[in-house]
Amino acid sequence: MNDRLIPSWHARLALGFAAHDGRSVLTRREQYGPLAVQKPLYPEGDAVCHAVLLHPPGGIAGGDQIDIALTLKVGSHALITTPGAAKWYRSLGAVATQQVCCHVAAGAALEYLPQESILFDGCHGSSALDVQLDEGATFIGWDISVMGRPASGEDYLSGVFRQRSEISVNGIPRLFETTRLAGGEAALDSPAGYRGCRVVGTLLAAGTNLRADTLAACRALALQAGALAGITQCPDVLIARYLGDDVEAARAYFVNVWTLVRPELLGRAAQMPRIWST
């Protein structure tokens, strides 16, 4: 059966955060379809609001559309994460899409730290991240993709997954990149491509440049045997990349980078979201 004939999910979620008397508060929540947010949490005090995005279907199938809008007003601080991996299911042709649009006002900070995306063999997906930072705003976010399901013995032999990331700072474009992960292509196993690895990830920290000693500490982080990582400081954007075979090791590497950059960018030690421990 053509999956274009199968009912698909269209889900939208718009969240707004503002600072009131030193407390970052969820002031706007508009949702449509199977997308929601848990009750705001404050594990590190009033200044930072932790929110967990929920997608009850548990996976993204061909034809599904997910739109997320995150708006932070002056001086607010939110950390957004997810309770588990996003599963991009096999498709018979229809493309599933996810778009995350973020606007962070002056002096505000957004941390968008979802758990990994698992790309099933035969998936057809497109994921986009658009971040607009006002003067003095900060963004830290990451994306981790697992090609296939190694634990189940399923390789990534067909399908296409496209990713796009854009960041502007005070209206000036600072990052624009696209990635195409195509199942079964020679690039997946080429020494000039993904070297046979099936876990790939990127961390972005935007808003200002990091000190040289912080960059050096990030570059000195230990890696699992066989994994590769790199740190690049572009104007106003730090880019950390990871390539390996173990999603837990990828997540641990990005947590370690986050632990180093967060105190400098946000003046706070890293505080793990509670949902990561459940």
C-alpha positions as a printed NumPy array, in Angstrom:
array([[ 0.   ,  0.   ,  0.   ],
       [ 1.229,  3.499, -0.785],
       [ 1.696,  5.266,  2.538],
       [ 0.304,  8.439,  0.99 ],
       [-3.075,  6.753,  1.458],
       [-2.453,  6.101,  5.145],
       [-3.599,  8.878,  7.539],
       [-0.636, 10.941,  8.735],
       [-0.113, 13.05 , 11.834],
       [ 0.12 , 16.835, 11.571],
       [ 1.299, 18.289, 14.858],
       [ 2.179, 21.826, 15.931],
       [ 3.473, 23.17 , 19.213],
       [ 4.311, 26.789, 20.027],
       [ 5.95 , 27.62 , 23.352],
       [ 6.798, 31.054, 24.7  ],
       [ 8.965, 31.866, 27.717],
       [ 9.393, 35.138, 29.605],
       [11.282, 36.331, 32.678],
       [ 9.208, 37.531, 35.642],
       [10.899, 38.563, 38.898],
       [13.9  , 36.369, 38.236],
       [11.862, 33.341, 37.181],
       [11.672, 31.988, 33.631],
       [ 8.033, 31.171, 33.03 ],
       [ 6.199, 29.276, 30.286],
       [ 3.755, 31.986, 29.24 ],
       [ 2.467, 30.575, 25.951],
       [ 1.482, 27.05 , 24.983],
       [-0.417, 26.396, 21.783],
       [-0.704, 22.844, 20.526],
       [-2.436, 20.971, 17.774],
       [-2.269, 17.236, 17.178],
       [-0.076, 14.714, 19.022],
       [ 2.558, 17.075, 20.403],
       [ 2.658, 18.398, 23.946],
       [ 4.908, 19.607, 26.744],
       [ 5.152, 18.32 , 30.299],
       [ 4.753, 20.551, 33.334],
       [ 7.721, 22.967, 33.547],
       [10.442, 21.89 , 35.94 ],
       [13.003, 23.926, 37.903],
       [15.814, 21.565, 38.998],
       [18.359, 24.412, 39.05 ],
       [16.22 , 27.183, 40.495],
       [13.787, 29.754, 39.163],
       [16.081, 31.232, 36.523],
       [16.016, 28.208, 34.187],
       [12.833, 26.48 , 33.034],
       [13.242, 22.858, 31.929],
       [10.562, 21.544, 29.555],
       [10.119, 18.073, 28.041],
       [ 8.522, 17.763, 24.596],
       [ 6.221, 14.77 , 24.174],
       [ 5.245, 13.085, 20.904],
       [ 2.802, 10.349, 21.974],
       [ 2.891,  8.341, 18.695],
       [ 6.52 ,  7.56 , 19.519],
       [ 7.657,  7.658, 15.898],
       [ 7.51 ,  9.711, 12.72 ],
       [ 6.043,  7.989,  9.66 ],
       [ 5.833,  8.948,  5.992],
       [ 3.676, 12.036,  5.518],
       [ 3.83 , 13.175,  9.156],
       [ 4.486, 16.879,  9.756],
       [ 5.842, 18.26 , 13.016],
       [ 6.248, 22.003, 13.568],
       [ 7.759, 23.395, 16.767],
       [ 8.108, 27.113, 17.531],
       [10.119, 28.278, 20.548],
       [10.107, 31.971, 21.521],
       [12.116, 33.378, 24.416],
       [11.6  , 36.941, 25.567],
       [14.247, 39.206, 27.069],
       [16.199, 37.623, 29.918],
       [14.44 , 34.25 , 29.969],
       [16.214, 30.881, 29.915],
       [14.737, 27.534, 28.826],
       [16.181, 24.065, 28.421],
       [14.168, 21.846, 26.07 ],
       [14.636, 18.102, 25.743],
       [12.73 , 14.9  , 24.917],
       [11.992, 11.737, 26.925],
       [13.415,  9.316, 24.36 ],
       [14.699,  8.782, 20.852],
       [12.764, 10.037, 17.84 ],
       [12.109,  7.142, 15.462],
       [11.853,  7.942, 11.743],
       [10.021,  4.93 , 10.336],
       [10.319,  3.262,  6.959],
       [ 8.262,  5.009,  4.274],
       [ 6.817,  3.817,  0.988],
       [ 7.487,  7.204, -0.567],
       [ 5.872,  9.999,  1.435],
       [ 8.302, 12.354,  3.183],
       [ 8.025, 13.023,  6.926],
       [ 9.06 , 16.505,  8.044],
       [10.056, 18.242, 11.257],
       [10.762, 21.951, 11.569],
       [11.987, 23.701, 14.718],
       [11.944, 27.516, 14.616],
       [13.513, 29.446, 17.492],
       [13.589, 33.162, 18.284],
       [15.711, 34.161, 21.273],
       [15.559, 37.781, 22.437],
       [18.333, 39.886, 23.955],
       [19.825, 38.417, 27.099],
       [17.795, 35.207, 26.768],
       [19.174, 31.684, 26.42 ],
       [17.769, 28.562, 24.778],
       [19.19 , 25.07 , 25.168],
       [17.628, 22.594, 22.729],
       [18.949, 19.166, 23.677],
       [16.741, 16.402, 22.237],
       [17.657, 12.769, 22.469],
       [18.822, 10.984, 19.329],
       [16.967, 10.342, 16.072],
       [16.905,  6.744, 14.824],
       [16.68 ,  6.495, 11.038],
       [14.985,  3.23 , 10.102],
       [16.041,  1.56 ,  6.877],
       [13.87 ,  3.025,  4.122],
       [12.89 ,  6.207,  5.933],
       [12.229,  9.388,  3.972],
       [12.605, 12.367,  6.262],
       [13.5  , 16.034,  6.413],
       [14.479, 17.912,  9.568],
       [15.121, 21.664,  9.769],
       [16.389, 23.926, 12.574],
       [16.091, 27.716, 12.235],
       [17.543, 29.809, 15.082],
       [17.29 , 33.604, 15.198],
       [19.261, 35.257, 17.97 ],
       [18.946, 38.894, 18.953],
       [21.962, 40.818, 20.243],
       [23.228, 39.192, 23.454],
       [21.139, 36.017, 23.093],
       [22.586, 32.511, 23.391],
       [21.736, 29.149, 21.863],
       [23.149, 25.687, 22.598],
       [21.729, 22.717, 20.743],
       [22.637, 19.324, 19.384],
       [21.445, 16.664, 16.993],
       [22.45 , 12.992, 17.004],
       [21.384, 10.611, 14.219],
       [21.665,  6.823, 14.225],
       [21.554,  5.314, 10.733],
       [19.718,  2.005, 10.918],
       [19.186, -0.047, 14.055],
       [22.538, -1.675, 14.85 ],
       [21.219, -3.357, 18.006],
       [18.595, -5.15 , 15.891],
       [20.992, -5.992, 13.099],
       [19.316, -3.577, 10.674],
       [21.626, -1.52 ,  8.485],
       [20.69 ,  1.698,  6.699],
       [20.46 ,  0.391,  3.134],
       [17.82 ,  2.626,  1.562],
       [15.952,  5.856,  2.12 ],
       [17.025,  9.487,  2.43 ],
       [17.179, 11.786,  5.443],
       [17.884, 15.488,  4.916],
       [18.899, 17.964,  7.588],
       [19.169, 21.743,  7.429],
       [20.475, 24.117, 10.114],
       [20.404, 27.919, 10.023],
       [21.562, 30.375, 12.661],
       [21.504, 34.159, 12.492],
       [22.857, 36.541, 15.123],
       [21.339, 40.026, 15.245],
       [20.021, 39.494, 11.731],
       [23.389, 38.41 , 10.307],
       [23.572, 34.827,  8.971],
       [26.235, 32.88 , 10.856],
       [25.547, 29.282,  9.859],
       [23.776, 27.577,  6.992],
       [24.393, 23.914,  6.285],
       [22.584, 20.965,  4.818],
       [23.244, 17.251,  5.185],
       [21.938, 14.341,  3.148],
       [22.12 , 10.853,  4.652],
       [21.214,  8.384,  1.904],
       [20.934,  4.708,  2.773],
       [23.165,  2.358,  0.809],
       [25.311,  5.098, -0.745],
       [29.051,  4.58 , -1.055],
       [29.72 ,  7.668,  1.099],
       [28.498,  5.817,  4.185],
       [31.444,  3.425,  4.066],
       [34.005,  5.572,  2.24 ],
       [37.122,  6.754,  4.138],
       [36.292, 10.196,  2.744],
       [32.709,  9.958,  4.018],
       [31.296,  8.321,  7.12 ],
       [33.977,  5.594,  7.331],
       [31.439,  2.847,  8.003],
       [30.163,  4.6  , 11.134],
       [26.442,  4.797, 11.729],
       [26.212,  7.464, 14.458],
       [26.739, 11.092, 13.494],
       [26.077, 14.25 , 15.475],
       [26.552, 18.007, 15.654],
       [26.526, 20.4  , 18.614],
       [26.087, 24.142, 18.043],
       [26.796, 26.876, 20.578],
       [25.925, 30.327, 19.249],
       [25.869, 33.915, 20.4  ],
       [29.515, 34.685, 21.086],
       [33.004, 33.265, 20.626],
       [34.527, 31.009, 23.266],
       [37.844, 31.598, 24.989],
       [40.888, 29.773, 23.674],
       [41.268, 27.716, 26.857],
       [37.676, 26.485, 26.614],
       [38.23 , 25.457, 22.993],
       [41.407, 23.648, 23.992],
       [39.588, 21.776, 26.758],
       [36.865, 20.704, 24.309],
       [39.442, 19.496, 21.81 ],
       [41.226, 17.51 , 24.52 ],
       [38.156, 15.446, 25.46 ],
       [38.731, 11.686, 25.297],
       [36.844,  9.643, 22.71 ],
       [35.734,  6.051, 22.476],
       [38.102,  3.908, 20.403],
       [37.299,  4.284, 16.706],
       [35.298,  7.495, 17.106],
       [36.176, 10.841, 15.544],
       [35.335, 14.364, 16.681],
       [36.22 , 17.905, 15.736],
       [35.724, 21.406, 17.128],
       [35.462, 24.506, 14.924],
       [35.051, 28.086, 16.131],
       [33.304, 30.192, 13.495],
       [32.236, 33.804, 14.082],
       [29.686, 33.636, 16.932],
       [29.151, 29.864, 16.477],
       [31.008, 26.88 , 17.905],
       [30.537, 23.653, 15.927],
       [31.354, 20.265, 17.466],
       [30.987, 17.139, 15.319],
       [31.029, 13.468, 16.228],
       [31.274, 10.293, 14.175],
       [31.22 ,  6.819, 15.682],
       [29.243,  3.62 , 16.239],
       [27.842,  4.004, 19.762],
       [24.993,  6.426, 20.429],
       [25.661,  6.388, 24.173],
       [29.261,  7.445, 23.513],
       [28.056, 10.203, 21.172],
       [25.661, 11.521, 23.789],
       [28.378, 11.371, 26.473],
       [30.761, 13.334, 24.24 ],
       [28.233, 16.102, 23.635],
       [27.339, 16.235, 27.326],
       [31.045, 16.714, 28.061],
       [31.306, 19.541, 25.513],
       [28.142, 21.117, 26.927],
       [29.587, 20.834, 30.447],
       [32.614, 22.852, 29.33 ],
       [30.878, 25.565, 27.303],
       [27.773, 26.179, 29.413],
       [29.536, 27.895, 32.341],
       [31.255, 30.333, 29.976],
       [28.249, 31.1  , 27.784],
       [25.508, 30.992, 30.416],
       [27.324, 31.402, 33.746],
       [25.929, 28.105, 35.021],
       [27.294, 24.626, 35.589],
       [25.662, 21.895, 33.508],
       [22.513, 20.485, 35.118],
       [21.312, 17.227, 33.557],
       [17.563, 17.1  , 32.855],
       [15.869, 14.604, 35.156],
       [14.249, 12.787, 32.26 ],
       [17.668, 11.578, 31.078],
       [17.936,  9.435, 34.213],
       [14.595,  7.638, 33.801]])
